[in-house]
PDB file of C-alpha atoms and ligand atoms in Angstrom:
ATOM      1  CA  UNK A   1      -6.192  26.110  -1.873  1.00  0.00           C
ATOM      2  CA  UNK A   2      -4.162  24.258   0.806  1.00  0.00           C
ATOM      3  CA  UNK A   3      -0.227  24.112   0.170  1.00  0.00           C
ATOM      4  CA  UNK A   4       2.470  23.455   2.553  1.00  0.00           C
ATOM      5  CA  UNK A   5       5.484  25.600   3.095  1.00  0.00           C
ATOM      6  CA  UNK A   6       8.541  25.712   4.598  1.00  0.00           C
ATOM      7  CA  UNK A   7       8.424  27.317   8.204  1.00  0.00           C
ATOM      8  CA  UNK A   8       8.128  31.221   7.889  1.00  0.00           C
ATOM      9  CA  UNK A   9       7.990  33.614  11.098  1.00  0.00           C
ATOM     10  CA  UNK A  10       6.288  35.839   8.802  1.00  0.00           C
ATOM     11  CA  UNK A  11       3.051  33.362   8.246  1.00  0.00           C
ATOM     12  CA  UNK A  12       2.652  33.835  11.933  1.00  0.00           C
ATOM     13  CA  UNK A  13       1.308  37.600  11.584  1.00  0.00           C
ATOM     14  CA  UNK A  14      -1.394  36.291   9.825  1.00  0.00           C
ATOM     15  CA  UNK A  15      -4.491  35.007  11.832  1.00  0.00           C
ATOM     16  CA  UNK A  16      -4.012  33.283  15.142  1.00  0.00           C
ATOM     17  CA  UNK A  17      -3.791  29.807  14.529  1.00  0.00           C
ATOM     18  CA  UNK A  18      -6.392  28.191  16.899  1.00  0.00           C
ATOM     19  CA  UNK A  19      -6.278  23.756  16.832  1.00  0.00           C
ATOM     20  CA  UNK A  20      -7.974  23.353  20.373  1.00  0.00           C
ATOM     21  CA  UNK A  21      -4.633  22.410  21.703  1.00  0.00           C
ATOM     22  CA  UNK A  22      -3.092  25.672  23.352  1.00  0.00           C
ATOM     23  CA  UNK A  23       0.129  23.795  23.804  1.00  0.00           C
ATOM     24  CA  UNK A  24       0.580  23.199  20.159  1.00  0.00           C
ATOM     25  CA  UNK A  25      -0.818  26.700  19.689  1.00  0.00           C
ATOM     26  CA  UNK A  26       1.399  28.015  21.726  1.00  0.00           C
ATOM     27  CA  UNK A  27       4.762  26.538  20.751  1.00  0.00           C
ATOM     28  CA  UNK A  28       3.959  27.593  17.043  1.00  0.00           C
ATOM     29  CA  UNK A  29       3.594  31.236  18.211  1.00  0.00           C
ATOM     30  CA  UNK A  30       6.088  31.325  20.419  1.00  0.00           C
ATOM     31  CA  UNK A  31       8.977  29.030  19.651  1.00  0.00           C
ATOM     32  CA  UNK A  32       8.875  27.350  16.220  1.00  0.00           C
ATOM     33  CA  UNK A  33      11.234  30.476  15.130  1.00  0.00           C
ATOM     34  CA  UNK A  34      13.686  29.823  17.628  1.00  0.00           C
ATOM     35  CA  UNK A  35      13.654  25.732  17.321  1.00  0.00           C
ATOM     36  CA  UNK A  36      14.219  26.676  13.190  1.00  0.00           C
ATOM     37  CA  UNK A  37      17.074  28.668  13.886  1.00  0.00           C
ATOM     38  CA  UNK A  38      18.941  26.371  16.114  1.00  0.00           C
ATOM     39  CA  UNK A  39      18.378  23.768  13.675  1.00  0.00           C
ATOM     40  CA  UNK A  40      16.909  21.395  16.266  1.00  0.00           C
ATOM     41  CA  UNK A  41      13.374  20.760  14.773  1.00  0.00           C
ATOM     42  CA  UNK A  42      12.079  21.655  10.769  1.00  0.00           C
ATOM     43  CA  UNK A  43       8.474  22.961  11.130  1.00  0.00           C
ATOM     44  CA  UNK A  44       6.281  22.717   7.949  1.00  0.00           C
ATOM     45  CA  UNK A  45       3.206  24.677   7.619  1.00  0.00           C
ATOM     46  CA  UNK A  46      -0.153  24.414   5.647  1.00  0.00           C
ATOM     47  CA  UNK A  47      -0.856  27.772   4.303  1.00  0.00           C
ATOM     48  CA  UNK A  48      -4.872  28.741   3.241  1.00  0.00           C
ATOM     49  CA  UNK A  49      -2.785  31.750   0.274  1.00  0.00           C
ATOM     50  CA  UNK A  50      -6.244  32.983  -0.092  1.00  0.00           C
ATOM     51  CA  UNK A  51      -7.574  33.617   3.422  1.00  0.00           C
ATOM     52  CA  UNK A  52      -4.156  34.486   4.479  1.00  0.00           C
ATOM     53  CA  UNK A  53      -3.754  31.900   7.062  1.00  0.00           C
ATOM     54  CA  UNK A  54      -2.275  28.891   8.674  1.00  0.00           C
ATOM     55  CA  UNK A  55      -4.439  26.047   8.339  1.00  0.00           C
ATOM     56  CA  UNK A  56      -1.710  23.668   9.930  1.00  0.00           C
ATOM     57  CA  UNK A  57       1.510  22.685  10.670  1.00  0.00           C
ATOM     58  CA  UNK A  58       3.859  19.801  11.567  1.00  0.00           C
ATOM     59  CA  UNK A  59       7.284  19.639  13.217  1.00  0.00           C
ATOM     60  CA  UNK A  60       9.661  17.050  13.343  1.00  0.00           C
ATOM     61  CA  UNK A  61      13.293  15.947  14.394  1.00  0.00           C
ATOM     62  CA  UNK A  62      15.703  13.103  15.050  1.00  0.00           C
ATOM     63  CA  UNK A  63      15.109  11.060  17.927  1.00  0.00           C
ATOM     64  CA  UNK A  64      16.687   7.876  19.171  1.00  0.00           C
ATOM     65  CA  UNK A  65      15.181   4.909  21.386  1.00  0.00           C
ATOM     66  CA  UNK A  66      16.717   3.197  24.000  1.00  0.00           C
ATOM     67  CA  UNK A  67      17.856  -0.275  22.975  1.00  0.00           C
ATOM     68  CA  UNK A  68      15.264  -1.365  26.427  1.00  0.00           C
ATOM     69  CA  UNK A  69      12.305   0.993  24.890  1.00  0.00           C
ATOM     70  CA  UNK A  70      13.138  -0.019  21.323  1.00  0.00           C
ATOM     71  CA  UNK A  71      12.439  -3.597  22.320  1.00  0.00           C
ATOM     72  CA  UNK A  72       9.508  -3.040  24.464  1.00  0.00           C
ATOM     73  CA  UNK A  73       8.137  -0.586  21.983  1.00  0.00           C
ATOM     74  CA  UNK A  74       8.346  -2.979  19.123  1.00  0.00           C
ATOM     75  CA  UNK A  75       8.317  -6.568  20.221  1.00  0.00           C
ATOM     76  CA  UNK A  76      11.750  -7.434  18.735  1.00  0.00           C
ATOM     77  CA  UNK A  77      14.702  -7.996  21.211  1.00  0.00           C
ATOM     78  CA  UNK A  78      17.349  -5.003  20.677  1.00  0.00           C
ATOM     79  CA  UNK A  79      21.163  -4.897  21.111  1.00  0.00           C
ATOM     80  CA  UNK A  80      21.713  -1.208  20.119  1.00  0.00           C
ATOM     81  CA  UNK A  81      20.011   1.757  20.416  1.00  0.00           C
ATOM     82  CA  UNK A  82      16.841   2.469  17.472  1.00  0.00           C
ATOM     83  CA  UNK A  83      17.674   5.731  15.203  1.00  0.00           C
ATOM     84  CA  UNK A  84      14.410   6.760  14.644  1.00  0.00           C
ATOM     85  CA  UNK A  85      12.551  10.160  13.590  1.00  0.00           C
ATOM     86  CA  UNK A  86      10.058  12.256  15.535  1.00  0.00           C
ATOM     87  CA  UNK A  87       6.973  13.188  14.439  1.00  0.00           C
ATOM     88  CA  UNK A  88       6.888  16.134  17.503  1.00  0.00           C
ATOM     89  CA  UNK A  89       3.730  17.905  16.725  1.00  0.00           C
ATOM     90  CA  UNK A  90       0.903  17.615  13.874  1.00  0.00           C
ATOM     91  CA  UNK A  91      -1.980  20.036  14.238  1.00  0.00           C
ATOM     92  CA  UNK A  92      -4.828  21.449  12.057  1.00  0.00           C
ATOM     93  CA  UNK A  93      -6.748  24.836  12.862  1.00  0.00           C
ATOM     94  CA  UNK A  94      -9.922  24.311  14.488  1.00  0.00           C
ATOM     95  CA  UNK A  95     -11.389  26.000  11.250  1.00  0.00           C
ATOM     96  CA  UNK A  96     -10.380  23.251   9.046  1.00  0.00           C
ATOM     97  CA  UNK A  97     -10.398  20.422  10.689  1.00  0.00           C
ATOM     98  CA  UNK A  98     -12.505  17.833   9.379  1.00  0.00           C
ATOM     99  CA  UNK A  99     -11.653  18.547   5.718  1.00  0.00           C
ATOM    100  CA  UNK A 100      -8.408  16.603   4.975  1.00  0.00           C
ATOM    101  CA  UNK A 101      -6.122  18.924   6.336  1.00  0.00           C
ATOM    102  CA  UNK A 102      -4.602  16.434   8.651  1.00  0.00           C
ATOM    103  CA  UNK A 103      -4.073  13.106   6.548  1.00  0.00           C
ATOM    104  CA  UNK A 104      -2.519  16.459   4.162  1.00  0.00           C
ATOM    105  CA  UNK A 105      -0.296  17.141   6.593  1.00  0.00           C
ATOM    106  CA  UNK A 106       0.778  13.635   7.613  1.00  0.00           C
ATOM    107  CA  UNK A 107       1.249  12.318   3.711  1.00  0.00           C
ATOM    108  CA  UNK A 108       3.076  15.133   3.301  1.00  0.00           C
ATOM    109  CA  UNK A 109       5.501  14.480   6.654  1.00  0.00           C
ATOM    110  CA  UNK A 110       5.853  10.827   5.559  1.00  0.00           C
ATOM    111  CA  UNK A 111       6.678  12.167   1.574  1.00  0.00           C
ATOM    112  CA  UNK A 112       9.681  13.805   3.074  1.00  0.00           C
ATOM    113  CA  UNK A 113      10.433  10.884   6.287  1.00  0.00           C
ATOM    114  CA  UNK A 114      10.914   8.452   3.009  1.00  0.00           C
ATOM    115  CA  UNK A 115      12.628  10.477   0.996  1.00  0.00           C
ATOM    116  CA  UNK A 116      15.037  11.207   3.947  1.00  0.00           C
ATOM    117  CA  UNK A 117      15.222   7.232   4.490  1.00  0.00           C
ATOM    118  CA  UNK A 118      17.395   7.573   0.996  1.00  0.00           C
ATOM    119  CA  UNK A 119      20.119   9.293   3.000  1.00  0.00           C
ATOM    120  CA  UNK A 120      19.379   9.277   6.368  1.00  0.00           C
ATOM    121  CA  UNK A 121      19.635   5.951   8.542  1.00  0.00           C
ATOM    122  CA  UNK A 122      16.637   5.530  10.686  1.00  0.00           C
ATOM    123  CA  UNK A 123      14.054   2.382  11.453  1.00  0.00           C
ATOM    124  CA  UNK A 124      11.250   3.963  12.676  1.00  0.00           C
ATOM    125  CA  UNK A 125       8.827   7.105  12.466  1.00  0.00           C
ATOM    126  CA  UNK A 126       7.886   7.985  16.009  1.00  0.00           C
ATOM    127  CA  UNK A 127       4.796   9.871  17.416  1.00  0.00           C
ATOM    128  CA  UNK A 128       3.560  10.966  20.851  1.00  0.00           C
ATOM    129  CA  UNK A 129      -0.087  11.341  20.777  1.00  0.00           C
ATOM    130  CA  UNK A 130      -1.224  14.393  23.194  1.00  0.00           C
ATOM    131  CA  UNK A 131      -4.966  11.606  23.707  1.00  0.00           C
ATOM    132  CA  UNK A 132      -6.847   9.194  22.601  1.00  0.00           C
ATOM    133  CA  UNK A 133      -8.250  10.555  19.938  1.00  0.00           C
ATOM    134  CA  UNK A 134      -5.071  12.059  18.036  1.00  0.00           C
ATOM    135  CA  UNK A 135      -3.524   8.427  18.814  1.00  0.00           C
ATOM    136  CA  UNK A 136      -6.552   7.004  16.684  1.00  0.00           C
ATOM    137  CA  UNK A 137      -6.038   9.542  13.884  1.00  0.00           C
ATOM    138  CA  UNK A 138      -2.233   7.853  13.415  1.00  0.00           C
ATOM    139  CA  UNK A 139      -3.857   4.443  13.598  1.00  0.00           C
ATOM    140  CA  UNK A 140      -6.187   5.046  10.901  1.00  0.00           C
ATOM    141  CA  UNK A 141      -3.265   5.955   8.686  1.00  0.00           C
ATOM    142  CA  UNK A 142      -1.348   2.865   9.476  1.00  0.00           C
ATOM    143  CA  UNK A 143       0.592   3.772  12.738  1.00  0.00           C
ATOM    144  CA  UNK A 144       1.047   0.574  15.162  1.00  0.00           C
ATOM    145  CA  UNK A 145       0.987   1.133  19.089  1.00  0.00           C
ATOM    146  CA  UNK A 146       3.940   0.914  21.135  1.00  0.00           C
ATOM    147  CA  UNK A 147       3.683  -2.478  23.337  1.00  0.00           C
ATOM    148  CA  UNK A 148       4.616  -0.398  26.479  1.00  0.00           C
ATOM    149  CA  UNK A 149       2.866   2.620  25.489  1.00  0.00           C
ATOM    150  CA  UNK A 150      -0.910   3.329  24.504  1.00  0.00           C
ATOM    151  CA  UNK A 151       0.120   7.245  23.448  1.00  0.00           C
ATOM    152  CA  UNK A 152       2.996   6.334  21.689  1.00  0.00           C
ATOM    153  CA  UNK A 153       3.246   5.244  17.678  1.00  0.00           C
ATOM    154  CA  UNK A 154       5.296   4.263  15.309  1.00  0.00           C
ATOM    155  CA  UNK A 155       5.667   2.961  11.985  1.00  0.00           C
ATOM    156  CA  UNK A 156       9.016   1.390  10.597  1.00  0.00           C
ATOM    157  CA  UNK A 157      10.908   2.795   7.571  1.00  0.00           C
ATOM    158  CA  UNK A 158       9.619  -0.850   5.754  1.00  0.00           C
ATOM    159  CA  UNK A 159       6.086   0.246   6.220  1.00  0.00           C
ATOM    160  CA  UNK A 160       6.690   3.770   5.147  1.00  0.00           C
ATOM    161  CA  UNK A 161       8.393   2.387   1.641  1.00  0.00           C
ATOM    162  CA  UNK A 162       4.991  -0.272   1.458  1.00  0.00           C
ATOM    163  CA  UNK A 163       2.800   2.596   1.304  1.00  0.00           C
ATOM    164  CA  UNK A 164       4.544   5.465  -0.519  1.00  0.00           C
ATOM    165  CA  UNK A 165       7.143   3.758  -2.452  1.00  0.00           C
ATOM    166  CA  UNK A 166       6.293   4.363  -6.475  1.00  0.00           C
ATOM    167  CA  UNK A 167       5.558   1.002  -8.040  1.00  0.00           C
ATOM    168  CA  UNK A 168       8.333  -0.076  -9.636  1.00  0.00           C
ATOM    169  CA  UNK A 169       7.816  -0.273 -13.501  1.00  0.00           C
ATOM    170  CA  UNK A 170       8.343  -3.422 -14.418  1.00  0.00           C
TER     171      UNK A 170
HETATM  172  C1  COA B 201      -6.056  15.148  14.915  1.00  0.00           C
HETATM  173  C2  COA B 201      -6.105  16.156  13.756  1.00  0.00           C
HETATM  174  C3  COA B 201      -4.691  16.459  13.291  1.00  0.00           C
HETATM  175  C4  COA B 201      -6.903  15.546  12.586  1.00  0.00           C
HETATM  176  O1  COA B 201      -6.924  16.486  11.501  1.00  0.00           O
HETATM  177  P1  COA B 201      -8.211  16.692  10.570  1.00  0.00           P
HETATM  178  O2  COA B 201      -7.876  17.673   9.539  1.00  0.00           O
HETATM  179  O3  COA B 201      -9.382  16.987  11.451  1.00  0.00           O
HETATM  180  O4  COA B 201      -8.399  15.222   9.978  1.00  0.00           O
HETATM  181  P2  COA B 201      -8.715  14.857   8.446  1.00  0.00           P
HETATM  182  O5  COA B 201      -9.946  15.599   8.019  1.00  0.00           O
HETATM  183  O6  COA B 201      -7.510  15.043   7.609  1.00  0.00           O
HETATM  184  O7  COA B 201      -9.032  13.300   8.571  1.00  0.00           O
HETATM  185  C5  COA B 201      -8.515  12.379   7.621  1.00  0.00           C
HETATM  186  C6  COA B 201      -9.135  11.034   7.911  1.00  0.00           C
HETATM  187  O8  COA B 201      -8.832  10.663   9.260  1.00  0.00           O
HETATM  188  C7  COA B 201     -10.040  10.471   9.995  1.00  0.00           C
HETATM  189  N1  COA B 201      -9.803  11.004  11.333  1.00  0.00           N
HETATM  190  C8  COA B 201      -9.588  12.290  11.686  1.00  0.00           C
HETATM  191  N2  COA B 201      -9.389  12.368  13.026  1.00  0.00           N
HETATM  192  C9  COA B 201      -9.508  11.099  13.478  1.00  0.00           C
HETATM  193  C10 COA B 201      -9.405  10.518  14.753  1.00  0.00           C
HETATM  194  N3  COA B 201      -9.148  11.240  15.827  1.00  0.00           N
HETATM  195  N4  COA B 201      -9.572   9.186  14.864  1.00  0.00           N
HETATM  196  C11 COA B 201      -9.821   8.409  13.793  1.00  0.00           C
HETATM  197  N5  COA B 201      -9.913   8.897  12.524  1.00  0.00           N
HETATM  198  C12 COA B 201      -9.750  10.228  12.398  1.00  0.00           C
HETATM  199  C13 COA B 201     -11.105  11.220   9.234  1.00  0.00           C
HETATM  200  O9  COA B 201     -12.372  10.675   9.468  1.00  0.00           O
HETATM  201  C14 COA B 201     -10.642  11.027   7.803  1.00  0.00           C
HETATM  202  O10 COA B 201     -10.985   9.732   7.358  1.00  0.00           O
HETATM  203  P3  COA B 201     -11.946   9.497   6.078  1.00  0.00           P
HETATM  204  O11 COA B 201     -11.335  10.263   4.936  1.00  0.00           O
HETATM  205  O12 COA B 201     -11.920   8.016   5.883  1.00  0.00           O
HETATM  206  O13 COA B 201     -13.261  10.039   6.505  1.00  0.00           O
HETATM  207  C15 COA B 201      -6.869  17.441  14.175  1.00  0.00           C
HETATM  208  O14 COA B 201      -8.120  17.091  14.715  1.00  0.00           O
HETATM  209  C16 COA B 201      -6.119  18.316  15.171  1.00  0.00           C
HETATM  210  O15 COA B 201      -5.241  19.072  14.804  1.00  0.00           O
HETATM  211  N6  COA B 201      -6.516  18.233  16.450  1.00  0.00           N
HETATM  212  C17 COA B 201      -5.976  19.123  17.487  1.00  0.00           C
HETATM  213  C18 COA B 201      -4.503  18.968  17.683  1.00  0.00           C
HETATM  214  C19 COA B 201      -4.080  17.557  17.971  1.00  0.00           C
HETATM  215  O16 COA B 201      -4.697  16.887  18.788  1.00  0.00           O
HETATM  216  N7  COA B 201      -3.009  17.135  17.290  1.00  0.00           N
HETATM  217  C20 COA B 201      -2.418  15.853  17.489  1.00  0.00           C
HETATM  218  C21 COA B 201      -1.375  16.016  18.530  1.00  0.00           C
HETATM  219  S1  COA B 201      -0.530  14.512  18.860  1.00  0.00           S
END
């Protein structure tokens, strides 16, 4: 069974955690500890408890556009600056991709983006796809394209609500 964690330095003893990325490989092995230390970016990982594994992991920070990029990026003149959050890396081990893991991984980031939006101000959730083809993975899960930017995604606090929200009871 698949469950995500909280970033542990200790997970990363276990098997080498292989996505066919080395840069995302890399920065999990070699600085995720030191990024959750300085408080600058909260890494979540996807743990396999019975093969003793990391199937996956995301990381993710604050980030801010440009009023000029915030326009551009969304089609809607800006005067100030856009808070937004970053979606900085999403990655699933070669050895389970294909299953889920990913949409897992990015329900699970969005869970926690919305219930952030309760007491955090921010407009949009932000993504820099590494290609093409992770850029079509965010569009299949609702993710619009920046105007400017083919690689670069977002989705607005509004949409997030829209799909996760809990219908309200009455
Ligand atoms: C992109 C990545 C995260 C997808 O993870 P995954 O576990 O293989 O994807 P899932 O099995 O969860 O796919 C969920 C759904 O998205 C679809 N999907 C997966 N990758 C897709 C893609 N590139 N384009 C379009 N749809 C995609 C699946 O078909 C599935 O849809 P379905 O249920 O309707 O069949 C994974 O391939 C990966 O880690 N790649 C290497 C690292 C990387 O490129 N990360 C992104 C960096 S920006």
């Amino acid at each position: 069974m698949l469950i995500t964690r909280p970033f542990d330095s200790a997970a990363l003893k276990l098997h080498p955690f292989s996505c066919g990325e080395p840069e995302l490989d890399t920065w999990l092995a070699r600085y995720a500890r030191q990024s959750e230390k300085k408080d600058n970016v909260r890494t979540t990982l996807l743990l396999d408890e019975e093969q003793g594994r990391i199937a996956g992991y995301y990381s993710m920070r604050t980030f801010e556009l440009s009023a000029a990029d915030g326009a551009s990026a969304t089609g809607r003149s800006r005067r100030y600056p856009v808070p937004a959050m970053l979606i900085a890396r999403l990655a699933v081990d070669r050895d389970y991709q294909g299953h889920g893991a990913g949409r897992l991984l990015l329900f699970d980031a969005l869970q926690k983006l919305l219930a952030a939006a309760d007491h955090v101000g921010f407009e949009i959730v932000v993504v820099h796809a590494l290609h093409e083809y992770a850029a079509c993975f965010y569009l299949k899960h609702g993710f619009r394209r920046f105007l400017d930017h083919d690689l670069s995604l977002f989705l607005t606090t509004g949409d997030l609500r829209a799909t996760f929200a809990a219908p309200d009871p009455d």
